[in-house]
mmCIF file of C-alpha atoms in Angstrom:
data_model
loop_
_atom_site.group_PDB
_atom_site.id
_atom_site.type_symbol
_atom_site.label_atom_id
_atom_site.label_comp_id
_atom_site.label_asym_id
_atom_site.label_seq_id
_atom_site.Cartn_x
_atom_site.Cartn_y
_atom_site.Cartn_z
ATOM 1 C CA MET A 1 50.541 91.355 16.286
ATOM 2 C CA THR A 2 48.373 93.465 18.569
ATOM 3 C CA ASP A 3 44.651 92.983 18.977
ATOM 4 C CA PRO A 4 42.703 94.837 16.211
ATOM 5 C CA ALA A 5 40.147 95.721 18.881
ATOM 6 C CA THR A 6 42.787 97.920 20.504
ATOM 7 C CA SER A 7 43.051 99.992 17.330
ATOM 8 C CA ALA A 8 39.272 100.284 17.073
ATOM 9 C CA ALA A 9 39.023 101.509 20.658
ATOM 10 C CA LEU A 10 41.847 103.992 20.150
ATOM 11 C CA ALA A 11 40.343 105.287 16.914
ATOM 12 C CA ALA A 12 37.285 106.229 18.955
ATOM 13 C CA ASP A 13 39.445 107.934 21.629
ATOM 14 C CA THR A 14 41.476 110.424 19.621
ATOM 15 C CA GLY A 15 43.186 111.993 22.636
ATOM 16 C CA ALA A 16 44.534 108.678 23.912
ATOM 17 C CA ALA A 17 45.564 107.634 20.412
ATOM 18 C CA LEU A 18 47.455 110.865 19.750
ATOM 19 C CA GLU A 19 49.310 110.576 23.064
ATOM 20 C CA LEU A 20 50.287 106.980 22.293
ATOM 21 C CA LEU A 21 51.393 107.808 18.745
ATOM 22 C CA SER A 22 53.334 110.900 19.833
ATOM 23 C CA SER A 23 55.139 109.528 22.871
ATOM 24 C CA GLY A 24 55.178 105.746 22.532
ATOM 25 C CA ALA A 25 58.186 103.633 21.571
ATOM 26 C CA LEU A 26 58.111 102.704 17.872
ATOM 27 C CA THR A 27 59.153 99.215 16.782
ATOM 28 C CA VAL A 28 59.428 98.588 13.041
ATOM 29 C CA HIS A 29 58.297 95.141 11.885
ATOM 30 C CA GLY A 30 58.435 95.452 8.107
ATOM 31 C CA ARG A 31 57.701 97.472 4.996
ATOM 32 C CA VAL A 32 54.421 97.725 3.076
ATOM 33 C CA THR A 33 55.854 96.863 -0.314
ATOM 34 C CA GLU A 34 52.897 97.974 -2.452
ATOM 35 C CA ALA A 35 53.408 101.634 -1.534
ATOM 36 C CA SER A 36 55.383 103.998 -3.766
ATOM 37 C CA ASN A 37 56.967 105.763 -0.771
ATOM 38 C CA ALA A 38 58.502 104.147 2.308
ATOM 39 C CA VAL A 39 55.637 102.853 4.464
ATOM 40 C CA LEU A 40 56.691 100.902 7.548
ATOM 41 C CA TYR A 41 54.393 98.692 9.613
ATOM 42 C CA CYS A 42 55.135 99.234 13.305
ATOM 43 C CA THR A 43 53.820 98.890 16.791
ATOM 44 C CA VAL A 44 53.825 101.766 19.239
ATOM 45 C CA GLU A 45 53.837 101.147 22.992
ATOM 46 C CA LEU A 46 53.412 103.418 26.000
ATOM 47 C CA ALA A 47 52.740 102.487 29.624
ATOM 48 C CA GLY A 48 51.679 98.949 28.748
ATOM 49 C CA LEU A 49 49.374 99.994 25.916
ATOM 50 C CA ALA A 50 50.377 98.893 22.414
ATOM 51 C CA ALA A 51 48.788 99.353 19.014
ATOM 52 C CA PRO A 52 49.755 98.804 15.369
ATOM 53 C CA CYS A 53 50.623 101.863 13.334
ATOM 54 C CA VAL A 54 52.079 103.078 10.048
ATOM 55 C CA TYR A 55 55.289 105.110 9.988
ATOM 56 C CA LYS A 56 56.177 107.062 6.849
ATOM 57 C CA PRO A 57 59.593 108.684 7.269
ATOM 58 C CA VAL A 58 60.160 111.910 5.361
ATOM 59 C CA ALA A 59 63.460 110.436 4.142
ATOM 60 C CA GLY A 60 61.487 107.762 2.279
ATOM 61 C CA GLU A 61 59.329 110.183 0.273
ATOM 62 C CA ARG A 62 59.896 110.127 -3.477
ATOM 63 C CA PRO A 63 60.195 113.596 -5.059
ATOM 64 C CA LEU A 64 57.092 114.765 -6.938
ATOM 65 C CA TRP A 65 57.004 117.378 -9.680
ATOM 66 C CA ASP A 66 53.962 119.164 -8.249
ATOM 67 C CA PHE A 67 54.560 119.059 -4.465
ATOM 68 C CA PRO A 68 57.530 120.453 -2.526
ATOM 69 C CA ASP A 69 60.019 117.815 -1.363
ATOM 70 C CA GLY A 70 59.672 116.540 2.180
ATOM 71 C CA THR A 71 56.131 117.830 2.756
ATOM 72 C CA LEU A 72 53.967 114.720 2.348
ATOM 73 C CA ALA A 73 54.122 113.626 5.988
ATOM 74 C CA GLY A 74 53.043 117.073 7.160
ATOM 75 C CA ARG A 75 50.170 117.078 4.672
ATOM 76 C CA GLU A 76 48.943 113.787 6.123
ATOM 77 C CA VAL A 77 48.927 115.334 9.595
ATOM 78 C CA ALA A 78 47.136 118.436 8.299
ATOM 79 C CA ALA A 79 44.530 116.255 6.599
ATOM 80 C CA HIS A 80 43.843 114.476 9.884
ATOM 81 C CA ARG A 81 43.496 117.745 11.773
ATOM 82 C CA LEU A 82 41.055 119.156 9.232
ATOM 83 C CA ALA A 83 39.097 115.896 9.167
ATOM 84 C CA ALA A 84 38.889 115.951 12.965
ATOM 85 C CA ALA A 85 37.414 119.454 12.776
ATOM 86 C CA THR A 86 34.531 118.130 10.660
ATOM 87 C CA GLY A 87 33.468 115.810 13.479
ATOM 88 C CA TRP A 88 33.209 112.931 11.015
ATOM 89 C CA GLU A 89 36.392 111.120 12.190
ATOM 90 C CA LEU A 90 37.225 109.983 8.674
ATOM 91 C CA ILE A 91 41.025 109.805 9.021
ATOM 92 C CA PRO A 92 42.802 107.713 11.681
ATOM 93 C CA PRO A 93 44.709 109.608 14.388
ATOM 94 C CA THR A 94 47.954 110.905 12.863
ATOM 95 C CA VAL A 95 51.024 112.706 14.227
ATOM 96 C CA LEU A 96 54.388 113.999 13.024
ATOM 97 C CA ARG A 97 57.272 112.772 15.183
ATOM 98 C CA GLU A 98 60.779 111.397 15.285
ATOM 99 C CA GLY A 99 61.183 107.716 14.512
ATOM 100 C CA PRO A 100 63.891 105.131 13.890
ATOM 101 C CA HIS A 101 64.504 106.581 10.419
ATOM 102 C CA GLY A 102 64.071 110.249 11.229
ATOM 103 C CA PRO A 103 60.998 112.481 11.342
ATOM 104 C CA GLY A 104 57.863 111.158 9.729
ATOM 105 C CA MET A 105 54.155 110.630 9.868
ATOM 106 C CA VAL A 106 52.823 108.030 12.302
ATOM 107 C CA GLN A 107 49.196 106.926 11.946
ATOM 108 C CA LEU A 108 47.088 104.388 13.788
ATOM 109 C CA TRP A 109 46.772 101.207 11.723
ATOM 110 C CA ILE A 110 43.192 100.362 10.751
ATOM 111 C CA GLU A 111 42.519 96.722 9.939
ATOM 112 C CA PRO A 112 39.883 96.425 7.185
ATOM 113 C CA ASP A 113 36.851 94.346 8.091
ATOM 114 C CA PRO A 114 36.958 91.257 5.826
ATOM 115 C CA ASP A 115 33.214 90.814 6.252
ATOM 116 C CA ALA A 116 32.284 94.363 5.215
ATOM 117 C CA PRO A 117 30.213 94.666 2.017
ATOM 118 C CA GLU A 118 32.133 95.659 -1.093
ATOM 119 C CA LEU A 119 32.155 99.409 -1.736
ATOM 120 C CA LEU A 120 33.467 99.296 -5.314
ATOM 121 C CA ALA A 121 32.338 97.042 -8.161
ATOM 122 C CA LEU A 122 32.173 96.461 -11.910
ATOM 123 C CA GLN A 123 28.624 96.129 -13.223
ATOM 124 C CA ASP A 124 26.802 95.807 -16.507
ATOM 125 C CA PRO A 125 27.369 98.978 -18.582
ATOM 126 C CA ALA A 126 23.598 99.488 -18.673
ATOM 127 C CA GLY A 127 23.675 99.925 -14.848
ATOM 128 C CA PRO A 128 24.149 100.998 -12.163
ATOM 129 C CA GLU A 129 22.201 98.596 -9.997
ATOM 130 C CA PRO A 130 20.061 99.994 -7.149
ATOM 131 C CA GLY A 131 22.170 101.258 -4.278
ATOM 132 C CA TRP A 132 25.179 102.009 -6.494
ATOM 133 C CA LEU A 133 26.405 105.134 -8.270
ATOM 134 C CA PRO A 134 28.368 105.342 -11.543
ATOM 135 C CA ILE A 135 31.995 106.445 -11.752
ATOM 136 C CA VAL A 136 33.181 105.695 -15.274
ATOM 137 C CA ARG A 137 32.906 103.093 -18.035
ATOM 138 C CA ALA A 138 35.946 100.824 -18.054
ATOM 139 C CA GLU A 139 37.448 98.529 -20.655
ATOM 140 C CA VAL A 140 37.675 94.983 -19.280
ATOM 141 C CA GLY A 141 39.297 93.261 -22.263
ATOM 142 C CA GLU A 142 38.344 91.764 -25.627
ATOM 143 C CA GLY A 143 36.421 94.875 -26.584
ATOM 144 C CA ARG A 144 34.084 94.594 -23.598
ATOM 145 C CA THR A 145 33.191 97.409 -21.207
ATOM 146 C CA ALA A 146 31.788 97.524 -17.705
ATOM 147 C CA LEU A 147 30.538 100.258 -15.431
ATOM 148 C CA LEU A 148 32.778 101.045 -12.462
ATOM 149 C CA VAL A 149 30.516 101.966 -9.542
ATOM 150 C CA HIS A 150 30.692 102.758 -5.847
ATOM 151 C CA ARG A 151 28.028 102.291 -3.212
ATOM 152 C CA ASP A 152 25.553 105.060 -2.467
ATOM 153 C CA ASP A 153 26.796 105.163 1.121
ATOM 154 C CA GLU A 154 26.546 108.213 3.369
ATOM 155 C CA ARG A 155 29.967 107.459 4.865
ATOM 156 C CA LEU A 156 31.558 107.626 1.416
ATOM 157 C CA ARG A 157 29.600 110.797 0.685
ATOM 158 C CA ARG A 158 31.156 112.472 3.699
ATOM 159 C CA LEU A 159 34.557 111.371 2.442
ATOM 160 C CA ALA A 160 33.778 112.925 -0.960
ATOM 161 C CA VAL A 161 33.057 116.271 0.745
ATOM 162 C CA LEU A 162 36.254 116.035 2.771
ATOM 163 C CA ASP A 163 38.266 115.270 -0.370
ATOM 164 C CA ALA A 164 36.835 118.318 -2.111
ATOM 165 C CA VAL A 165 38.042 120.466 0.790
ATOM 166 C CA LEU A 166 41.448 118.760 0.947
ATOM 167 C CA ASN A 167 41.883 118.889 -2.846
ATOM 168 C CA ASN A 168 42.831 115.216 -2.619
ATOM 169 C CA ALA A 169 44.747 114.150 -5.720
ATOM 170 C CA ASP A 170 44.726 110.401 -5.003
ATOM 171 C CA ARG A 171 41.475 108.889 -3.656
ATOM 172 C CA LYS A 172 41.955 105.353 -4.957
ATOM 173 C CA GLY A 173 39.597 102.531 -4.058
ATOM 174 C CA GLY A 174 42.266 101.123 -1.763
ATOM 175 C CA HIS A 175 42.442 104.431 0.108
ATOM 176 C CA TRP A 176 39.209 103.908 2.019
ATOM 177 C CA LEU A 177 38.945 101.161 4.625
ATOM 178 C CA PRO A 178 35.696 99.787 6.075
ATOM 179 C CA ALA A 179 36.481 98.911 9.687
ATOM 180 C CA ALA A 180 34.834 96.544 12.147
ATOM 181 C CA ASP A 181 33.506 99.521 14.140
ATOM 182 C CA GLY A 182 31.242 100.421 11.205
ATOM 183 C CA ARG A 183 33.229 103.447 10.099
ATOM 184 C CA ILE A 184 35.010 104.028 6.829
ATOM 185 C CA TYR A 185 38.481 105.520 7.235
ATOM 186 C CA GLY A 186 40.391 107.355 4.519
ATOM 187 C CA ILE A 187 44.153 106.848 4.330
ATOM 188 C CA ASP A 188 47.083 108.128 2.238
ATOM 189 C CA HIS A 189 46.664 111.909 2.210
ATOM 190 C CA GLY A 190 50.169 112.993 1.240
ATOM 191 C CA VAL A 191 49.087 114.678 -2.001
ATOM 192 C CA THR A 192 46.531 117.101 -0.595
ATOM 193 C CA PHE A 193 46.178 120.865 -0.100
ATOM 194 C CA ALA A 194 47.731 121.938 -3.409
ATOM 195 C CA VAL A 195 46.770 125.432 -4.569
ATOM 196 C CA PRO A 196 45.695 124.471 -8.134
ATOM 197 C CA GLY A 197 42.677 122.171 -8.425
ATOM 198 C CA LYS A 198 43.878 118.549 -8.395
ATOM 199 C CA LEU A 199 40.850 116.584 -7.186
ATOM 200 C CA ARG A 200 41.306 113.031 -8.436
ATOM 201 C CA THR A 201 38.997 110.432 -6.946
ATOM 202 C CA LEU A 202 36.689 107.492 -7.515
ATOM 203 C CA LEU A 203 33.922 109.168 -5.516
ATOM 204 C CA TRP A 204 32.235 110.948 -8.419
ATOM 205 C CA GLY A 205 28.812 109.370 -7.926
ATOM 206 C CA TRP A 206 27.401 112.520 -6.330
ATOM 207 C CA ALA A 207 28.920 114.987 -8.808
ATOM 208 C CA GLU A 208 26.746 118.101 -9.119
ATOM 209 C CA GLN A 209 24.197 116.766 -6.626
ATOM 210 C CA PRO A 210 23.152 119.157 -3.834
ATOM 211 C CA LEU A 211 25.189 118.893 -0.660
ATOM 212 C CA THR A 212 23.367 117.476 2.350
ATOM 213 C CA ALA A 213 22.248 119.696 5.218
ATOM 214 C CA GLU A 214 24.876 117.953 7.367
ATOM 215 C CA ALA A 215 27.606 118.859 4.868
ATOM 216 C CA HIS A 216 26.506 122.500 4.904
ATOM 217 C CA GLU A 217 26.758 122.556 8.718
ATOM 218 C CA VAL A 218 30.248 121.053 8.578
ATOM 219 C CA LEU A 219 31.409 123.513 5.919
ATOM 220 C CA ASP A 220 30.058 126.442 7.939
ATOM 221 C CA ARG A 221 32.042 125.236 10.943
ATOM 222 C CA LEU A 222 35.192 124.734 8.889
ATOM 223 C CA ALA A 223 34.900 128.239 7.454
ATOM 224 C CA ALA A 224 34.892 129.667 10.963
ATOM 225 C CA GLU A 225 37.704 127.466 12.263
ATOM 226 C CA LEU A 226 39.944 128.103 9.252
ATOM 227 C CA ASP A 227 40.012 131.727 10.350
ATOM 228 C CA GLY A 228 40.981 130.718 13.874
ATOM 229 C CA PRO A 229 42.327 127.715 15.778
ATOM 230 C CA LEU A 230 42.328 125.269 12.873
ATOM 231 C CA ALA A 231 44.480 127.591 10.776
ATOM 232 C CA ARG A 232 47.036 127.687 13.599
ATOM 233 C CA GLU A 233 47.115 123.874 13.708
ATOM 234 C CA LEU A 234 47.555 123.572 9.947
ATOM 235 C CA GLY A 235 50.087 126.413 9.711
ATOM 236 C CA PRO A 236 53.230 124.363 10.511
ATOM 237 C CA HIS A 237 52.429 121.943 7.667
ATOM 238 C CA LEU A 238 51.093 124.180 4.878
ATOM 239 C CA THR A 239 52.063 127.424 3.175
ATOM 240 C CA SER A 240 49.974 130.557 3.541
ATOM 241 C CA ALA A 241 48.892 130.161 -0.100
ATOM 242 C CA GLU A 242 47.718 126.594 0.587
ATOM 243 C CA LEU A 243 45.747 127.740 3.622
ATOM 244 C CA THR A 244 44.131 130.494 1.564
ATOM 245 C CA ALA A 245 43.259 127.996 -1.175
ATOM 246 C CA THR A 246 41.662 125.707 1.436
ATOM 247 C CA ARG A 247 39.488 128.560 2.683
ATOM 248 C CA GLU A 248 38.526 129.341 -0.912
ATOM 249 C CA ARG A 249 37.508 125.735 -1.590
ATOM 250 C CA VAL A 250 35.294 125.747 1.503
ATOM 251 C CA ALA A 251 33.770 129.061 0.430
ATOM 252 C CA ALA A 252 33.123 127.757 -3.095
ATOM 253 C CA LEU A 253 31.390 124.631 -1.778
ATOM 254 C CA ARG A 254 29.205 126.712 0.544
ATOM 255 C CA ARG A 255 28.374 129.145 -2.229
ATOM 256 C CA GLY A 256 27.647 126.543 -4.911
ATOM 257 C CA GLY A 257 25.907 124.085 -2.604
ATOM 258 C CA ARG A 258 26.786 121.060 -4.759
ATOM 259 C CA HIS A 259 29.366 118.328 -5.015
ATOM 260 C CA PRO A 260 32.047 119.345 -7.537
ATOM 261 C CA LEU A 261 32.261 118.120 -11.108
ATOM 262 C CA PRO A 262 35.469 116.631 -12.542
ATOM 263 C CA SER A 263 37.808 119.298 -13.881
ATOM 264 C CA PRO A 264 38.539 119.332 -17.624
ATOM 265 C CA ASP A 265 42.095 120.476 -16.791
ATOM 266 C CA TRP A 266 43.204 117.558 -14.602
ATOM 267 C CA PRO A 267 42.757 113.754 -14.763
ATOM 268 C CA SER A 268 39.708 113.002 -12.636
ATOM 269 C CA ILE A 269 40.382 109.293 -11.968
ATOM 270 C CA PRO A 270 43.484 108.117 -10.071
ATOM 271 C CA TRP A 271 45.737 105.517 -11.673
ATOM 272 C CA PRO A 272 45.715 102.740 -10.859
ATOM 273 C CA PRO A 273 42.157 103.231 -9.589
ATOM 274 C CA VAL A 274 42.417 100.596 -6.825
#
């Protein structure tokens, strides 16, 4: 096991992390069994520097009815590149490369901070408590209900904006990781960038609230970059229709100025939620 501090330092130095992930020697140590697709825990080493990482070979992707086969790894890389363009550094460094089981996505492993405050909770249905935002009422057994809530945290709010741009169809509670460096990292972005609206998330606490001034600045920058260098970076991983839809989502957010509402045409909560 490598030192988690190494991953934290690399996460803050994207250039060094991308070089290590792209060119380092991959050693597979085991499989993350909870995942629906093949997710392999590895270390990557280059010139004496080693770090833990996740390797998701394309060959281990299960076919989906609503996404083209063999595209999930590329979507994860595209999600990282778009997230990097926001300046928020919400997705760990991610590359597409050859590995022991063929081409796949390789992403820096982020170890969750066990001492970080909880970001998701069940509270009294009369809530939410101060500092929390409601998601949905949930049945908890024996005819009882509780209110599922997430923290009113600016880091999660940035992630909610990013997900609206990515059209993320699977933002479960286990798909955000509070790290020891104080950041929250989003993971598992294989089902993103679809053309039809598929936003499915637990981060509904800000629905229809005005976007922050910071979010407006980020969206303005994305709009410009999606007509230039960012589009060229995303092009190998997405179709032209998916790129156009991404531009349209950014334009709609800038025009409306608010966090989106759940769609009546698509399940708004991922299952299982955590």
